[in-house]
mmCIF file of C-alpha atoms in Angstrom:
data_model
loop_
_atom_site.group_PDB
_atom_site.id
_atom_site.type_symbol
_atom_site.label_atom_id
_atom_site.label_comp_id
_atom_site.label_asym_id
_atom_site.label_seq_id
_atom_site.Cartn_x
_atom_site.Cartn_y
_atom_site.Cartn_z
ATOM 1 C CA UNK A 1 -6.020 48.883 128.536
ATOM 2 C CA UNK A 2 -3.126 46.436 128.135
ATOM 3 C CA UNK A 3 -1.099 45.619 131.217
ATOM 4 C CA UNK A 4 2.132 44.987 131.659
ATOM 5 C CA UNK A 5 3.914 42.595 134.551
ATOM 6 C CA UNK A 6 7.245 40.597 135.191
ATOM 7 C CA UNK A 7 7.675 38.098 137.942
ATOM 8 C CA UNK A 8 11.381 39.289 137.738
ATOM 9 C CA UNK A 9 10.143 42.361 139.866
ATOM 10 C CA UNK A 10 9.568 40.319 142.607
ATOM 11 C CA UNK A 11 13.265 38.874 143.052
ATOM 12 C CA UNK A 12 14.220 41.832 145.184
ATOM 13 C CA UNK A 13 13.315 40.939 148.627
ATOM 14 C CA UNK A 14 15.283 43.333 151.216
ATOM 15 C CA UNK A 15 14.795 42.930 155.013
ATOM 16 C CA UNK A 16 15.790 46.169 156.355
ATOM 17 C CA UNK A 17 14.456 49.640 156.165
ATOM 18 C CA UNK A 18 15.927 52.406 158.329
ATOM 19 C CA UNK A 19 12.540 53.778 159.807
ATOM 20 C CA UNK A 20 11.909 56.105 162.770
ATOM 21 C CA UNK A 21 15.000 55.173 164.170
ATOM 22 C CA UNK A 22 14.510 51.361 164.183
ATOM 23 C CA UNK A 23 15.433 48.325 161.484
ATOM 24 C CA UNK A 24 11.772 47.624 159.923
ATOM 25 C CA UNK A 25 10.784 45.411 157.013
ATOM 26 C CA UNK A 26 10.907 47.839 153.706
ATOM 27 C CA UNK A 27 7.217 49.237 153.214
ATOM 28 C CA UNK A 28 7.999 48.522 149.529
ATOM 29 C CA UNK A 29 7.659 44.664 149.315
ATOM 30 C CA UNK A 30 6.966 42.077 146.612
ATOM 31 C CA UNK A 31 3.718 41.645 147.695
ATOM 32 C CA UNK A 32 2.414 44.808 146.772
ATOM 33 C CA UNK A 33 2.436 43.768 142.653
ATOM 34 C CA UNK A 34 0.440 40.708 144.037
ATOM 35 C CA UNK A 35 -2.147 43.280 145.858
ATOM 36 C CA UNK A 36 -1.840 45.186 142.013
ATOM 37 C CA UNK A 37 -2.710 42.130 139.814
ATOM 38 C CA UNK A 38 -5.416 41.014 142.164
ATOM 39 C CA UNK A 39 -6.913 44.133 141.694
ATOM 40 C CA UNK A 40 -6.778 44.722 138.258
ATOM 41 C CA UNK A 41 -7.973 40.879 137.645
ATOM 42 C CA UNK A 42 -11.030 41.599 139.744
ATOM 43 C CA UNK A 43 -12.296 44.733 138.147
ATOM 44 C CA UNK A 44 -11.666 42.950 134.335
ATOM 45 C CA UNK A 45 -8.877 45.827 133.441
ATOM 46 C CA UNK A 46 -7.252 44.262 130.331
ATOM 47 C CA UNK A 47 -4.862 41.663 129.536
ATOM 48 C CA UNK A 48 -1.491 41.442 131.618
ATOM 49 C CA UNK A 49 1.417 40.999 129.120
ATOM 50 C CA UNK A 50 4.517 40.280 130.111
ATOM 51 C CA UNK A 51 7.568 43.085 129.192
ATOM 52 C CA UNK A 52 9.990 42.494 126.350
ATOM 53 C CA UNK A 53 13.896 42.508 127.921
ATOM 54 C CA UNK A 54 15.382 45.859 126.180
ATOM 55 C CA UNK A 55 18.446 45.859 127.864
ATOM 56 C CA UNK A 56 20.535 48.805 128.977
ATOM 57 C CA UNK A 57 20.387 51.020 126.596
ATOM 58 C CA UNK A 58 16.983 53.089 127.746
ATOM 59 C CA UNK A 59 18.582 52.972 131.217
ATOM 60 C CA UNK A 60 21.690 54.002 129.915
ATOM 61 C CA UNK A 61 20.179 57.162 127.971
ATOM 62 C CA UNK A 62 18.902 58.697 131.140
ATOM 63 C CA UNK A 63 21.485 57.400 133.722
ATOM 64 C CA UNK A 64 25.321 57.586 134.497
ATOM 65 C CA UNK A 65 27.140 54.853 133.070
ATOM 66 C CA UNK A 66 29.401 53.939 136.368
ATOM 67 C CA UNK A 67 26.237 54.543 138.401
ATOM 68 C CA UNK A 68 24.728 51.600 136.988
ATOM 69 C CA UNK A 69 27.756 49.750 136.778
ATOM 70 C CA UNK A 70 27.496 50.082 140.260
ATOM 71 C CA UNK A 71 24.507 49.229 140.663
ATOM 72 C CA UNK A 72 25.083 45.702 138.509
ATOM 73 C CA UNK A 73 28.331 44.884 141.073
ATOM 74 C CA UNK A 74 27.518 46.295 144.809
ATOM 75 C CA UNK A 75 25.605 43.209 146.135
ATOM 76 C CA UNK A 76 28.337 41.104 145.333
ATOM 77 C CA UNK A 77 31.139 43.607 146.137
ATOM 78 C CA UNK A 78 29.679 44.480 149.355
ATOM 79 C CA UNK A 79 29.625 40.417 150.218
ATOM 80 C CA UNK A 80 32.933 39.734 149.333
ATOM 81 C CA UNK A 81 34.122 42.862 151.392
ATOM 82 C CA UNK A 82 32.949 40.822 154.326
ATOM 83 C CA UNK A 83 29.788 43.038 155.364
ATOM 84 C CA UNK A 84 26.809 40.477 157.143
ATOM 85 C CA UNK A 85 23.426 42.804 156.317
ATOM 86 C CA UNK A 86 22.537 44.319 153.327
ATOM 87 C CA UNK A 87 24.047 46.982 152.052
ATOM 88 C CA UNK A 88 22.796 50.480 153.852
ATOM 89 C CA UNK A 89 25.144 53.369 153.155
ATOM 90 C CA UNK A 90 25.792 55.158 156.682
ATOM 91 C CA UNK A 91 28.303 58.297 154.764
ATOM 92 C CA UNK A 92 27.783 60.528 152.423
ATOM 93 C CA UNK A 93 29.668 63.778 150.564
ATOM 94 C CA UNK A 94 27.789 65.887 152.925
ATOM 95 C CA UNK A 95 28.589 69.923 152.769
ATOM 96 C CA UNK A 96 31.913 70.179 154.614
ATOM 97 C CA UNK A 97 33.032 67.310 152.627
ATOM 98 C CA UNK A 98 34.324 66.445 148.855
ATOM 99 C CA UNK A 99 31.445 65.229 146.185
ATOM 100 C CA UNK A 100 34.162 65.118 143.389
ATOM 101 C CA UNK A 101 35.923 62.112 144.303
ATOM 102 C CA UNK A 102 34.593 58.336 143.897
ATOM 103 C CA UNK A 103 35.556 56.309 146.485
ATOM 104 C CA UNK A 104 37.487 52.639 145.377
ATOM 105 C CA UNK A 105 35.496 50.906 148.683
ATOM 106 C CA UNK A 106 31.744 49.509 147.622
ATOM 107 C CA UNK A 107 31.040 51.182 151.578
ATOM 108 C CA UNK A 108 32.404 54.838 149.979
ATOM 109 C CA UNK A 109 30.876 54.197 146.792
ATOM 110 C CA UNK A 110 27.425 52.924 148.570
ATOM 111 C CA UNK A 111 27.327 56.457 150.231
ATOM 112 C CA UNK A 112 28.340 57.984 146.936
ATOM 113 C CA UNK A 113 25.538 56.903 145.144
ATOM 114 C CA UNK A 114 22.915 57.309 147.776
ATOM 115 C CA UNK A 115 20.282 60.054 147.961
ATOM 116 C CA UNK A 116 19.125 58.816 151.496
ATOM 117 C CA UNK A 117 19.653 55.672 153.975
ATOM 118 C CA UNK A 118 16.361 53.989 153.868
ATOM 119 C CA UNK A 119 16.800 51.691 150.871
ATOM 120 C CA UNK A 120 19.040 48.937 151.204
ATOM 121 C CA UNK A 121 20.828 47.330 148.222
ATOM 122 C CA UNK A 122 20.253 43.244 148.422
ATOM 123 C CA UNK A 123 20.011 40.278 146.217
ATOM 124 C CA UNK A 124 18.255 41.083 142.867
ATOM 125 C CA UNK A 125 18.148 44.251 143.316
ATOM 126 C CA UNK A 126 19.657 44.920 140.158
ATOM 127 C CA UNK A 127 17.802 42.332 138.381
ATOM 128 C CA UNK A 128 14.156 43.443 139.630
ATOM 129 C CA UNK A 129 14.987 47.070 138.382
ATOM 130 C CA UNK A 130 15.833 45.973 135.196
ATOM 131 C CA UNK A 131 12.632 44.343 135.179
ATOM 132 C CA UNK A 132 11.179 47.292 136.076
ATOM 133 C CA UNK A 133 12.098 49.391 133.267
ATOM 134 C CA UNK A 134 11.791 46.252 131.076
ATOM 135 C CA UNK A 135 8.141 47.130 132.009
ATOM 136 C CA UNK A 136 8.066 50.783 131.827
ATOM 137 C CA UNK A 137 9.275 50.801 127.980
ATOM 138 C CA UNK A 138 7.253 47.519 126.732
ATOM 139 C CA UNK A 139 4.175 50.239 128.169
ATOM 140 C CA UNK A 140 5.338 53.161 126.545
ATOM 141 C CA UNK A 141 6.105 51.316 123.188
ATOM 142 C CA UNK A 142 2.530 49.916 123.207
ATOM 143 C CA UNK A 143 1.461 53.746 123.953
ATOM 144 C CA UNK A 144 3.664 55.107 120.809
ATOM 145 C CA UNK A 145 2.814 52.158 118.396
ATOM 146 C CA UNK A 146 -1.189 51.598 119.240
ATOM 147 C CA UNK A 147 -2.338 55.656 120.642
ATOM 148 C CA UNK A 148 -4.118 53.430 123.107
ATOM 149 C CA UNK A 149 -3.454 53.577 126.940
ATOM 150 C CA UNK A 150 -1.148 51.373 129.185
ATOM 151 C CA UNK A 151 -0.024 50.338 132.559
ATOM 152 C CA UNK A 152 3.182 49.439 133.786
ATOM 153 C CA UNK A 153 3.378 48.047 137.360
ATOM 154 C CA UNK A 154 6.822 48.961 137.998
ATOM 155 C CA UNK A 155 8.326 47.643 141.289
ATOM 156 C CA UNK A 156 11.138 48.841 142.790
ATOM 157 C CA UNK A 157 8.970 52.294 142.192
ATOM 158 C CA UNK A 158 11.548 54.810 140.131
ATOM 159 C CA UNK A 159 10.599 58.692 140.676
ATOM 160 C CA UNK A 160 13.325 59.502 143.130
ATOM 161 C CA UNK A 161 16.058 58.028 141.296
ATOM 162 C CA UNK A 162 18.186 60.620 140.095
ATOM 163 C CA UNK A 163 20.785 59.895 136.921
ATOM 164 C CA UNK A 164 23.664 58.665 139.431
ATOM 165 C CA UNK A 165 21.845 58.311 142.892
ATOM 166 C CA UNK A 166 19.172 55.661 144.437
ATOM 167 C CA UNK A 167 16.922 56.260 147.041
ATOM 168 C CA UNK A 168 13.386 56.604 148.258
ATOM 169 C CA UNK A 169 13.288 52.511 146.992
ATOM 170 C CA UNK A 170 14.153 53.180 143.167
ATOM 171 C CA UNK A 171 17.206 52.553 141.310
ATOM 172 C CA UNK A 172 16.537 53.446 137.701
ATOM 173 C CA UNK A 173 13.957 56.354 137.167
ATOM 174 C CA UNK A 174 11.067 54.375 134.696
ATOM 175 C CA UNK A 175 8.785 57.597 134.062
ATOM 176 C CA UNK A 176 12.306 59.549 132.804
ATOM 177 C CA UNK A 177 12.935 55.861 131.025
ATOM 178 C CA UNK A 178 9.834 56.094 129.100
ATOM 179 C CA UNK A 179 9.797 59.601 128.102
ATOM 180 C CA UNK A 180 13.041 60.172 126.725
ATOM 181 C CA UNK A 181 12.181 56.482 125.068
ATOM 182 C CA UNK A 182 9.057 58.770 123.413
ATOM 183 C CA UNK A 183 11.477 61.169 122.643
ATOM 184 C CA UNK A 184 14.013 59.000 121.313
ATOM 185 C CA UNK A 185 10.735 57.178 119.024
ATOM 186 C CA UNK A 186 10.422 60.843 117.178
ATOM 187 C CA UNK A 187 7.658 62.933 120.208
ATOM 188 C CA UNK A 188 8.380 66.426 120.075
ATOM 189 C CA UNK A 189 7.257 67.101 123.842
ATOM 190 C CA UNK A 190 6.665 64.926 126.652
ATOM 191 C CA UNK A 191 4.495 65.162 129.448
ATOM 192 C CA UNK A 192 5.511 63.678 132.868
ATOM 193 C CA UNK A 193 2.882 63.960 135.456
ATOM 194 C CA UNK A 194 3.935 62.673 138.822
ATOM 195 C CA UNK A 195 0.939 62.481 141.591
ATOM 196 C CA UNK A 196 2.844 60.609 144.344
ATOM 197 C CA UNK A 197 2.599 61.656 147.247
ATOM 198 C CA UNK A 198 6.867 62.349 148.081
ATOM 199 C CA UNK A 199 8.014 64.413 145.520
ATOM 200 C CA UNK A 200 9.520 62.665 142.031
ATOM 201 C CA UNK A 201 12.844 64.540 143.192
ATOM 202 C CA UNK A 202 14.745 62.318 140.648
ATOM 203 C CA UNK A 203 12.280 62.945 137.722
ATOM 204 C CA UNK A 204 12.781 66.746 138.014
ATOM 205 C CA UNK A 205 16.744 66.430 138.617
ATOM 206 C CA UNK A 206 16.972 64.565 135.328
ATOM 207 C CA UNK A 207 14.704 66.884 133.417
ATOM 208 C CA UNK A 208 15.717 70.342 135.224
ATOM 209 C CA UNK A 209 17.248 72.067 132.154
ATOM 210 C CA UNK A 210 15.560 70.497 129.169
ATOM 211 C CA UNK A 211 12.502 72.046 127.575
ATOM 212 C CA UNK A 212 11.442 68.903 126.133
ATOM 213 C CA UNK A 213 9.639 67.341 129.187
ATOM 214 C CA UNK A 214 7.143 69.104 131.256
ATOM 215 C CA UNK A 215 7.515 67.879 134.788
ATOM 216 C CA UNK A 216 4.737 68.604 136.959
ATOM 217 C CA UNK A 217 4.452 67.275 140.720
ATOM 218 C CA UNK A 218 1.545 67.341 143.382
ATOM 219 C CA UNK A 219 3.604 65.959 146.822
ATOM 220 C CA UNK A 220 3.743 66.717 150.301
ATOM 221 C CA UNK A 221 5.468 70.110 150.991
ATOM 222 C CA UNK A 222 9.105 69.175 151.324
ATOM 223 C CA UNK A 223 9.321 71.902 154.523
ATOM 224 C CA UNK A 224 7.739 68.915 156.392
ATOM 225 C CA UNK A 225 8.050 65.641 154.320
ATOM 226 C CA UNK A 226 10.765 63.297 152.807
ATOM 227 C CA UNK A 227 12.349 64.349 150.422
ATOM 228 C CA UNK A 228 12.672 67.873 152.261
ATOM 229 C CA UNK A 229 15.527 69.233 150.197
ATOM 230 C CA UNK A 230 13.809 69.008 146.782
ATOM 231 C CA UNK A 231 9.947 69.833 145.662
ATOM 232 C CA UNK A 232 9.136 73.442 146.394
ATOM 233 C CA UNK A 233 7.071 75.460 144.207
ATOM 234 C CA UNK A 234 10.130 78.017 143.698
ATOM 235 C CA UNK A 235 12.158 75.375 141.459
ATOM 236 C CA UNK A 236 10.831 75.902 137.925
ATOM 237 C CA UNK A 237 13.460 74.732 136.168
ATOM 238 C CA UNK A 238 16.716 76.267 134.443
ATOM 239 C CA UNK A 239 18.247 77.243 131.602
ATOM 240 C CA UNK A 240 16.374 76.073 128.251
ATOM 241 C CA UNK A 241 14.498 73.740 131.137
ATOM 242 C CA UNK A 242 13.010 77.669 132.646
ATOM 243 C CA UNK A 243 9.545 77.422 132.978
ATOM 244 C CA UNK A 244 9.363 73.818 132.095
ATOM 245 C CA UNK A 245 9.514 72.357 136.018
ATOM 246 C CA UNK A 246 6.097 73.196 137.856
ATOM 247 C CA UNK A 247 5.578 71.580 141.733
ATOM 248 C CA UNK A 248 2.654 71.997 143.355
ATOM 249 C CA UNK A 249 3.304 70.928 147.410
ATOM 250 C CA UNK A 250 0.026 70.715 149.664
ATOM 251 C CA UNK A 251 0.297 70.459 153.363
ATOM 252 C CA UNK A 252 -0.372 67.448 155.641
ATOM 253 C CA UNK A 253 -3.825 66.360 156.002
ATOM 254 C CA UNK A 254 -5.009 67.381 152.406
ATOM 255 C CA UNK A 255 -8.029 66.028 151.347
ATOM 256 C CA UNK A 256 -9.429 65.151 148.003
ATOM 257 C CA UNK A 257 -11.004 68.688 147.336
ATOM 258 C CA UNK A 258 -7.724 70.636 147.747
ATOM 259 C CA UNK A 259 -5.613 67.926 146.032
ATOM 260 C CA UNK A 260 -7.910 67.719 143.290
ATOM 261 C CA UNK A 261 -7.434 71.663 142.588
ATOM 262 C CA UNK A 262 -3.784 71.151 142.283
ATOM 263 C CA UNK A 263 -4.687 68.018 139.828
ATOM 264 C CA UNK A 264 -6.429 70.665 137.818
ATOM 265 C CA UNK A 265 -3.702 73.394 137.722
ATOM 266 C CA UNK A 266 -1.633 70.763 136.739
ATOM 267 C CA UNK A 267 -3.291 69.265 134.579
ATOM 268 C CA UNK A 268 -3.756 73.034 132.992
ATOM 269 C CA UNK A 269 -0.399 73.575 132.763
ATOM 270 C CA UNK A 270 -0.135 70.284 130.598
ATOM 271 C CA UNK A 271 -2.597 71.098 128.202
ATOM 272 C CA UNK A 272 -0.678 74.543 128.056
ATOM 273 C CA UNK A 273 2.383 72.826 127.203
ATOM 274 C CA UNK A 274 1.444 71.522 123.685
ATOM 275 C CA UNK A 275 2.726 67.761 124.674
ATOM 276 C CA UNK A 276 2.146 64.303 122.917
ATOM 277 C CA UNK A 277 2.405 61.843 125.393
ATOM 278 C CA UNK A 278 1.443 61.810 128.774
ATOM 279 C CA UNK A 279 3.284 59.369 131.430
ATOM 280 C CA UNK A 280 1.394 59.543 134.734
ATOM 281 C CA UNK A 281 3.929 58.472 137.706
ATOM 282 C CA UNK A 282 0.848 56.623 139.525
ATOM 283 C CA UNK A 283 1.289 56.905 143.340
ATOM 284 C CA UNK A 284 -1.582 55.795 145.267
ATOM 285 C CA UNK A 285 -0.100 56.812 148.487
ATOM 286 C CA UNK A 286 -2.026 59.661 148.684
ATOM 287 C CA UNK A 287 -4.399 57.218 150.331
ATOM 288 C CA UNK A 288 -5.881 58.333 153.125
ATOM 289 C CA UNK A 289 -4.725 54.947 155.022
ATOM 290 C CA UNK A 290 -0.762 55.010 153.614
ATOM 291 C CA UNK A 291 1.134 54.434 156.758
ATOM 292 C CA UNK A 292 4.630 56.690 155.218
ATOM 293 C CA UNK A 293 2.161 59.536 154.038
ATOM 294 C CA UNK A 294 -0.487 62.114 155.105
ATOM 295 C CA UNK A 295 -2.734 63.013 152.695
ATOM 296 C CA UNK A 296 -6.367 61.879 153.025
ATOM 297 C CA UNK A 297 -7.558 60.732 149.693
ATOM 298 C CA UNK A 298 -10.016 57.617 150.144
ATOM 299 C CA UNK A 299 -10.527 54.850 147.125
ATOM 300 C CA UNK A 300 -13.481 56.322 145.396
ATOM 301 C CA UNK A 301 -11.539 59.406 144.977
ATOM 302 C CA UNK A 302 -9.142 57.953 142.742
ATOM 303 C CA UNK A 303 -11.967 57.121 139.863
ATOM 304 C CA UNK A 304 -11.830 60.854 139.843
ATOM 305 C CA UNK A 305 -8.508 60.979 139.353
ATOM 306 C CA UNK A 306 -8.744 58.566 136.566
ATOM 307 C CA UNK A 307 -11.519 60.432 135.044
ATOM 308 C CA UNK A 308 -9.438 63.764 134.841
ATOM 309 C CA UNK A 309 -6.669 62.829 133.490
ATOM 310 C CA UNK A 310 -8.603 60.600 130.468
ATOM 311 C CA UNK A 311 -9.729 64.634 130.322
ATOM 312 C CA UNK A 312 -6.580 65.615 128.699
ATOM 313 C CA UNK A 313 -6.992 63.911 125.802
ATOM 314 C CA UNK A 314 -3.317 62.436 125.381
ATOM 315 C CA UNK A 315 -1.837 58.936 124.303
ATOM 316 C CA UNK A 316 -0.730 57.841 127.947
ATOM 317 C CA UNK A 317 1.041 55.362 130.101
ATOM 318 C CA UNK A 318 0.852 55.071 134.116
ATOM 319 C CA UNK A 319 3.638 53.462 135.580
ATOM 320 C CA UNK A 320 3.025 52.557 139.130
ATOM 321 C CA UNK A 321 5.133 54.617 141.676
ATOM 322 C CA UNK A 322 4.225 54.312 145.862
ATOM 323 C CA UNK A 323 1.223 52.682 147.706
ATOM 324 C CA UNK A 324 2.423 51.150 150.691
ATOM 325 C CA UNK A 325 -1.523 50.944 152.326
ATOM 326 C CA UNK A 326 -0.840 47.373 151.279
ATOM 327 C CA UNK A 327 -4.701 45.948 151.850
ATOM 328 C CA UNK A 328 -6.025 49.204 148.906
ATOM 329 C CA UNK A 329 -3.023 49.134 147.008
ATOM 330 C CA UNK A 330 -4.973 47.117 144.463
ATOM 331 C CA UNK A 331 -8.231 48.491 144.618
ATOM 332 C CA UNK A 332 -6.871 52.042 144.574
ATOM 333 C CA UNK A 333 -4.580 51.384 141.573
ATOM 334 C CA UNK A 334 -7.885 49.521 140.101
ATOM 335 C CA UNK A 335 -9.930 52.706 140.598
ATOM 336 C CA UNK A 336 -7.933 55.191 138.499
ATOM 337 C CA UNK A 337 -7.463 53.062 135.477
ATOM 338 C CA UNK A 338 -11.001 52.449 135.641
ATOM 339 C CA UNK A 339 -11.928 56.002 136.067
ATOM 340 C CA UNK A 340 -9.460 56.657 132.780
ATOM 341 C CA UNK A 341 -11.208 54.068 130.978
ATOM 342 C CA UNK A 342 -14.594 55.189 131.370
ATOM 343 C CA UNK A 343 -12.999 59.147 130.581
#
């Protein structure tokens, strides 16, 4: 399986995460792609290339333009307005206010563009997300050119990331990157498989009302768990998109045999669905030990994860999504490639 890394993902390195009421240090940290590599190294996985730079036009074909602007400009705009911490929106166009207008303040504009107020914006941000997608599309360009399977370990993660909001600790959505990049390279239908365990709420926003990516989602049910306003099973999609959205939400506390029965309705669907290309939104933090989530996989379950999806029998690319257990993060990541691998 070839591998693909960038150091460059590493260069964000935030300090504050609203959590439980208190300033923490972000579960999403640099040293989780060291915990990847490590992992992947040990078990002999395949060669770790590093990403060609493809700029910002596959970030640009699933994203709004002043969005990413934004993006490029709020570290240093929020500095020069004078603000001391990194840059955590605190207002947003709620219901009894206007969502039409863009605010000309980087602290309106911060709020704007935010799904949520746990992901702060610091230095090289911008520059690790690009990095990020550089990653995603070098994997799904090795997938279209080769048939053979890839892994991109994305970091910041991407599935919430809507086309002009951030949140959830992504910026630019890599599994929406890499399949309208499949599209764009002449694939009919796309497959986007997201097993996370919050809901790819940004994946399914992009895709909503297109019928030329299946979305499918196995997360915590939203009545209880972040991203609660996004993920039940009642949102198939709209317009030519009907039909073409499918999430299946479990309840707190599943374990591997009721998870795995989603995994094959999914998976179902999929085959159903008449797709060439498969891109697997890989969140381990379904991990029995993930300290954000509450599902209660363990690591030998996720060879048998690996195993099923090889089952489907499509070209496919896993781009890494959550997995904040950082001590498995490797091993767990490890196991499902290796489970693919050995089909």
């Amino acid at each position: 399986m070839r591998l693909y890394h960038s150091e460059t993902t590493k260069v964000r390195r935030a300090q504050t995460e609203l959590h439980d009421g208190a300033l923490v240090p972000p579960f999403e940290c640099p040293e989780r792609v060291d915990l990847v590599l490590a992992g992947l190294e040990e078990r002999g996985l395949g060669e770790v290339c590093a990403p060609n730079e493809h700029g910002l036009a596959p970030v640009l074909a699933v994203h709004d333009r002043d969005y990413v602007a934004f993006l490029e400009h709020c570290w240093t705009e929020w500095q020069a307005a004078g603000h001391a911490g990194e840059a955590i929106p605190n207002i947003w166009p709620a219901r009894t206010l206007r969502g039409d207008r863009i605010p000309d303040s980087v602290a309106g504009r911060l709020g704007y563009y935010a799904l949520a107020c746990e992901t702060s914006i610091c230095a090289g941000t911008f520059e690790a997300a690009m990095a990020s997608k550089d990653v995603a599309v070098s994997a799904v360009d090795h997938v279209l050119e080769t048939g053979t399977p890839a892994f991109g370990l994305c970091r910041p993660p991407g599935h919430h990331a809507a086309s002009d909001q951030f949140g959830g600790y992504c910026f630019f959505n890599n599994a929406a990157i890499a399949a309208q990049r499949a599209l764009d390279a002449g694939r009919r239908r796309v497959a986007v498989l997201d097993v996370d365990f919050h809901h790819g709420k940004g994946t399914q926003q992009i895709f909503y009302a297109r019928d030329d990516v299946l979305v499918a989602s196995i997360h915590g049910d939203p009545a209880v768990t972040f991203p609660y306003f996004l993920g039940y099973a009642d949102e198939r999609g709209e317009g030519a998109g009907e039909g073409c959205n499918l999430n299946l939400p479990l309840p707190p506390g599943t374990s591997m045999t009721r998870w795995v029965a989603a995994l094959d309705e999914a998976l179902a669907w999929i085959r159903e669905g008449d797709c060439e290309l498969l891109v697997v939104s890989l969140g381990v933090d379904t991990f029995a030990g993930d300290p954000i989530s509450a599902f209660r996989l363990e690591s030998d379950d996720f060879l048998e994860v690996g195993r099923r999806l090889a089952g489907l029998g499509l070209p496919t690319v896993f781009l890494l999504e959550g997995g904040y257990a950082v001590e498995e993060i490797g091993v767990n990541v490890a196991k499902v490639l290796s489970g693919f691998e050995r089909g």
